[in-house]
Tab-separated table of C-alpha atoms in Angstrom:
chain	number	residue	atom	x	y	z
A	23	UNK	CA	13.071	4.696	10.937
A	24	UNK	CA	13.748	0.880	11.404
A	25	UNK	CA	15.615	-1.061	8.594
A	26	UNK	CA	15.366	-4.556	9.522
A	27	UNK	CA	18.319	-6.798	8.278
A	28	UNK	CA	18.490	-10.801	8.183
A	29	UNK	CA	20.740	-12.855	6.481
A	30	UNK	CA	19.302	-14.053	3.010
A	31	UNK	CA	19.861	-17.703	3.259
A	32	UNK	CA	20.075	-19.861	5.801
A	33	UNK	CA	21.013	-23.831	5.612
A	34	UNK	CA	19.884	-26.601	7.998
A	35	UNK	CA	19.953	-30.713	8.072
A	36	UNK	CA	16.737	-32.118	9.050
A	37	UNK	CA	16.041	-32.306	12.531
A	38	UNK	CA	18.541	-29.708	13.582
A	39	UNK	CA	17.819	-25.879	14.648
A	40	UNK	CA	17.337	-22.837	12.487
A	41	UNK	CA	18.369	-19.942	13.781
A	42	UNK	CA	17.327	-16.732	11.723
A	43	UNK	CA	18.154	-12.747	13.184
A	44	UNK	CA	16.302	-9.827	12.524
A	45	UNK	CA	19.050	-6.512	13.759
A	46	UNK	CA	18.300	-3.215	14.027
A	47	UNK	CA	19.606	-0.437	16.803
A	48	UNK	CA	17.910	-1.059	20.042
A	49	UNK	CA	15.017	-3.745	18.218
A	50	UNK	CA	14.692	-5.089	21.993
A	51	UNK	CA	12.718	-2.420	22.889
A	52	UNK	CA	9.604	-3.000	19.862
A	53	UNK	CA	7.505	-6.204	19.694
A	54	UNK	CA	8.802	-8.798	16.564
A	55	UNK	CA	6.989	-10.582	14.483
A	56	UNK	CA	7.549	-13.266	12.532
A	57	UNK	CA	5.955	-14.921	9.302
A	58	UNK	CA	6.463	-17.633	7.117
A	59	UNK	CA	6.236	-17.592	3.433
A	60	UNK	CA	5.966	-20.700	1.136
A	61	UNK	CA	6.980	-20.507	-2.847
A	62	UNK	CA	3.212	-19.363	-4.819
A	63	UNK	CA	1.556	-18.803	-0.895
A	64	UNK	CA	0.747	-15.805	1.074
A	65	UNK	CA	2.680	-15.603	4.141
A	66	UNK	CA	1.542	-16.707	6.998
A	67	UNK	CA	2.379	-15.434	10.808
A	68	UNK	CA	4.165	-18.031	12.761
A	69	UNK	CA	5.472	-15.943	15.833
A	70	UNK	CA	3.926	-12.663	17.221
A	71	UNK	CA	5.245	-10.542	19.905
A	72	UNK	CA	8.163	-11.795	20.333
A	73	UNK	CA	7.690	-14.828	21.581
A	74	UNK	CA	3.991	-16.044	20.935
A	75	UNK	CA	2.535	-18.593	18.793
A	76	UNK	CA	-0.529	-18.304	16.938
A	77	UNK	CA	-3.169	-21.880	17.534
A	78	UNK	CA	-1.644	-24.576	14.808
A	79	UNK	CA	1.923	-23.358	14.746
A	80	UNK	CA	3.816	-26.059	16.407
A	81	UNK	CA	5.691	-25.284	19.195
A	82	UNK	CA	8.961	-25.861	17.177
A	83	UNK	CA	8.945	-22.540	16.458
A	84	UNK	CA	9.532	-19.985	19.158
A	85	UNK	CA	11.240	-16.488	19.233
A	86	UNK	CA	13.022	-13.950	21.619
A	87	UNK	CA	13.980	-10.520	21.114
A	88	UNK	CA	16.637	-8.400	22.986
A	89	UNK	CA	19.219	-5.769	22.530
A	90	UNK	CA	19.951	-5.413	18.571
A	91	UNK	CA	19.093	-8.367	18.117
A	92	UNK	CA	15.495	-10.540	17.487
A	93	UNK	CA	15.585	-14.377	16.527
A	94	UNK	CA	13.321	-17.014	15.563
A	95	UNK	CA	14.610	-20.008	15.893
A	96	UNK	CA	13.113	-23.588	14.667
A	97	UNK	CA	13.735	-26.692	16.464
A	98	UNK	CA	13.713	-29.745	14.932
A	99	UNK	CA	13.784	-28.570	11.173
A	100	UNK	CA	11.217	-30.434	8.696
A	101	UNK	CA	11.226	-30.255	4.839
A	102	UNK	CA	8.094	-28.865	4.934
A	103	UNK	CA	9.940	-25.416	7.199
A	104	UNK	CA	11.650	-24.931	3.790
A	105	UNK	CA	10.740	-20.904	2.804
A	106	UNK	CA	11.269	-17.458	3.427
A	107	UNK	CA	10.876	-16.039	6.588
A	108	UNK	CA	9.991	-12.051	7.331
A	109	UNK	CA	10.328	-10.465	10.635
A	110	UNK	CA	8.176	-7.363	10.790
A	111	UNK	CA	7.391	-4.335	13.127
A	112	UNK	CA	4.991	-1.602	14.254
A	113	UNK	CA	7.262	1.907	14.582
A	114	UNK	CA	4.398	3.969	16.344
A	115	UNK	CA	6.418	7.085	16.602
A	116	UNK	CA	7.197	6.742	12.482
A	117	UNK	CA	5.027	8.428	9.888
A	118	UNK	CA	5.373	4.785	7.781
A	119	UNK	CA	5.237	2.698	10.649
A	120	UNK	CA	5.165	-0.768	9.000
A	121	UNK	CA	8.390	-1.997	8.756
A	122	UNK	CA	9.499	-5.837	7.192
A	123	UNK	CA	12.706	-7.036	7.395
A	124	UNK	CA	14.962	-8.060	4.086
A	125	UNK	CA	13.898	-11.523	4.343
A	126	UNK	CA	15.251	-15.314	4.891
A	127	UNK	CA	15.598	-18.337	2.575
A	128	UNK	CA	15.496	-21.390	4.989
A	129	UNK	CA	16.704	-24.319	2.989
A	130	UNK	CA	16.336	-28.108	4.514
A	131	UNK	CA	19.656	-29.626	3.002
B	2	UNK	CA	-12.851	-18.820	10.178
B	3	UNK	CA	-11.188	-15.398	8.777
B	4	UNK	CA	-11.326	-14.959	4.844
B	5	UNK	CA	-10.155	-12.471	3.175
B	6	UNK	CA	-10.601	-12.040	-0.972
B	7	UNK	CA	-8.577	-9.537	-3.132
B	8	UNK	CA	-9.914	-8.492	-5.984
B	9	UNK	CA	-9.431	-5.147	-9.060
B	10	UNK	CA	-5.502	-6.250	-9.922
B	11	UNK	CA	-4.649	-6.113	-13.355
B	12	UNK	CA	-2.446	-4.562	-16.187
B	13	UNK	CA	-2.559	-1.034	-16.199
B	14	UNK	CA	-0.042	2.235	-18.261
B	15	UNK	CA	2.359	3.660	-16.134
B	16	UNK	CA	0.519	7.126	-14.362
B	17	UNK	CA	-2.665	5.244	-14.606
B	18	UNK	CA	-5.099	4.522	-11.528
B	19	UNK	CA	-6.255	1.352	-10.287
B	20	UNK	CA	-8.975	0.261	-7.366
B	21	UNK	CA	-8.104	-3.006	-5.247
B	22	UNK	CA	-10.614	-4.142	-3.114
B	23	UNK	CA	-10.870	-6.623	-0.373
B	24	UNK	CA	-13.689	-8.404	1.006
B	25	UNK	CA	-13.418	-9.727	4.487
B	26	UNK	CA	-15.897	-12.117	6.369
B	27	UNK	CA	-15.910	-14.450	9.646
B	28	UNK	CA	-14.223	-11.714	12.059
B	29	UNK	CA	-15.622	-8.275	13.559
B	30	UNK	CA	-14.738	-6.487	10.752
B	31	UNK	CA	-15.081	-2.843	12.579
B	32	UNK	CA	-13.364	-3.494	15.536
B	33	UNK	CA	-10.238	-4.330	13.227
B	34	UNK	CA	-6.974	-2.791	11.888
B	35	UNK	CA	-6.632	-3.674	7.741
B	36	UNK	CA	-3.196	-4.032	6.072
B	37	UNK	CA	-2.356	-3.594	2.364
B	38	UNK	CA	1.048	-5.440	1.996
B	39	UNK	CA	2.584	-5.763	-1.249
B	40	UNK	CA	5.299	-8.101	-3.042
B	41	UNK	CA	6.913	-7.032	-6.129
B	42	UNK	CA	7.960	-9.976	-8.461
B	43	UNK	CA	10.807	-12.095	-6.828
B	44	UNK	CA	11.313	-9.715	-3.559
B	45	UNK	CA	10.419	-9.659	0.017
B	46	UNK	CA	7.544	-8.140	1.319
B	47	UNK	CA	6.777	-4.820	1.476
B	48	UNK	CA	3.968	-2.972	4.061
B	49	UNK	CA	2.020	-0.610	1.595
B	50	UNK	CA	-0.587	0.974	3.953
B	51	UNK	CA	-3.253	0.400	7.362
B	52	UNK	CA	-6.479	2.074	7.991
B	53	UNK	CA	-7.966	1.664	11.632
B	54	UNK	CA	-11.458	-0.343	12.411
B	55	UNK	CA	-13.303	3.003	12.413
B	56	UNK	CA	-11.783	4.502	9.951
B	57	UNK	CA	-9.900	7.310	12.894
B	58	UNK	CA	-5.932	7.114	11.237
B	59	UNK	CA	-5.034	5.920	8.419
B	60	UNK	CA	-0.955	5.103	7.259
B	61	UNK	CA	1.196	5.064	4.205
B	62	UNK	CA	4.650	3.758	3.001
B	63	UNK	CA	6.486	6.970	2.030
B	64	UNK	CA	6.471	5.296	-1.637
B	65	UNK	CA	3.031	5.469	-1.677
B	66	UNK	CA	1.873	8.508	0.402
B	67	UNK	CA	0.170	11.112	-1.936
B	68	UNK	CA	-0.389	8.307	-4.842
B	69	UNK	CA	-2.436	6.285	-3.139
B	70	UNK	CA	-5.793	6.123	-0.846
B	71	UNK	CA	-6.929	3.603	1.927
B	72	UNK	CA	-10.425	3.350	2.819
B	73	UNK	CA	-13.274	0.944	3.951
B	74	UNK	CA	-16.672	0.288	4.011
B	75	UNK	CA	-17.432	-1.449	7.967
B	76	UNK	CA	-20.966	-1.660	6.191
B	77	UNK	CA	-20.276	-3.957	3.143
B	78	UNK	CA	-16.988	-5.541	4.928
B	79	UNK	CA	-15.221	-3.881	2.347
B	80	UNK	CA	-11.738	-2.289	2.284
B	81	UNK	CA	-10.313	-0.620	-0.618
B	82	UNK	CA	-6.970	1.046	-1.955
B	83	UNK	CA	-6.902	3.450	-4.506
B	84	UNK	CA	-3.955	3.829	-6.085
B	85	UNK	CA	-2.831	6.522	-8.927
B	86	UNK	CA	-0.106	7.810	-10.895
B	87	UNK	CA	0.998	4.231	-11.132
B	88	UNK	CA	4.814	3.348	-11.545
B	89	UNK	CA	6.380	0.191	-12.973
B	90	UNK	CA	7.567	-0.254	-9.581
B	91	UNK	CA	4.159	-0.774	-8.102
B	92	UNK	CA	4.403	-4.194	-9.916
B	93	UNK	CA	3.443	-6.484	-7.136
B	94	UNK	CA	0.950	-8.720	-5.638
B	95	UNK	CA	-0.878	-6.974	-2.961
B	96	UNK	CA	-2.442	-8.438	-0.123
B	97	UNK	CA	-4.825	-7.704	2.215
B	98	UNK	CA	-4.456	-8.482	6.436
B	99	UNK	CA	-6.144	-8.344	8.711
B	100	UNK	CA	-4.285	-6.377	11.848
B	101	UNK	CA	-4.274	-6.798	15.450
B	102	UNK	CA	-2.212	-5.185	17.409
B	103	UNK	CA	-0.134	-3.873	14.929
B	104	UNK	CA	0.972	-7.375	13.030
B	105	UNK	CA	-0.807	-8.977	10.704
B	106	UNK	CA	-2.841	-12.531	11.543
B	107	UNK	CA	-4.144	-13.275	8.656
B	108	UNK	CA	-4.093	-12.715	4.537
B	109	UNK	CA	-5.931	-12.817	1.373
B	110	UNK	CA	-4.602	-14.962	-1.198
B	111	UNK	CA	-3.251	-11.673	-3.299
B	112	UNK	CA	-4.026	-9.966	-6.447
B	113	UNK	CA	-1.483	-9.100	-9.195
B	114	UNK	CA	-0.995	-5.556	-10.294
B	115	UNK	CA	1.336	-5.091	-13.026
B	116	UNK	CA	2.230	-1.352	-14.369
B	117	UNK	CA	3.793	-1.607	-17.889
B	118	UNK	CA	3.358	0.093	-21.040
């Protein structure tokens, strides 16, 4: 089964990029998803296969996913990108086929 | 607009049972996928268990499977989990999503379970 691994912090000045990896063995070939998760909030999904945005996430976030490797990245970081993010996947062939990654602190320095 | 509202958490002995349930409105509740996530005090999340729109398959974490039980009501717009033999380390807030196609689009606001003696 999938173990998802990110780094658990990641640091960024305001108005640069975020870049935030989800690895596992061959995680190019399953769809990535991607959710936010603000301090007292539920999370909130911010990229979905892949690639997609859900309506009202602005288009400074965006994602790709190939080889070991999945990102999200986020373009011109605000204070308000400032929490954890979660990548996440479906293993259909699994008998626990949910699978989250360990999770990333963003921090806006 | 998609709401979803948690509800049953609460303090509860280790080995004893608890019933969450979650009320959905403004979506086709039948037609869709329901999520139990869960997040144990100051950790990442953690996907707890799914139950298809009609009920067909329904899926467990391996640290759940055999303690706990998904199930729904398409009539009432109801989903539940049933969980038993309750650990300490079923200390969480769980949430309920809403699924489609296998990730998870929207969330309740959470209820706290906490397992302690």
């Amino acid at each position: 089964s999938y173990v998802l691994t990110q780094p658990p912090s990641v640091s960024v000045a305001p108005g640069k990029t975020a870049t935030i990896t989800c690895g596992e063995n061959n995680i190019g070939s399953e769809s990535v998803h991607w959710y936010q998760q603000k301090p007292g909030q539920a999370p909130v999904l911010v990229v979905y296969d892949d690639r997609d945005r859900p309506s009202g996430i602005p288009e400074r976030f965006s994602g790709s996913n190939s080889g070991n490797t999945a990102t999200l990245i986020i373009s011109r970081v605000e204070a308000g990108d400032e929490a954890d993010y979660y990548c996440q996947l479906w293993d259909a062939r699994s008998d626990h086929p949910g699978v989250f990654g360990t999770g990333t602190k963003v921090t806006v320095l | 607009e998609v709401h979803l509202l948690e509800s049953g958490g609460g303090l509860v002995q280790p080995g004893g049972s608890l019933r969450l349930s979650c009320a959905a409105s403004g979506f086709s509740f039948d037609i869709y996928a329901i999520s139990w996530v869960r997040q144990a005090p100051g950790k990442g999340l953690e996907w707890v268990s799914s139950i298809t729109g009609g009920s067909e398959r329904t899926y467990y974490a391996a640290s759940v499977k055999g303690r706990f039980t998904i199930s729904r009501d398409n009539s009432k717009n109801m989903m539940y989990l049933q969980m038993d033999s309750l650990r300490p380390e079923d200390t969480a807030i769980y949430y309920c999503a809403k699924v489609d196609v296998w990730y998870f689009d929207s969330w309740g606001q959470g209820t706290l379970v906490t397992v302690s003696s």
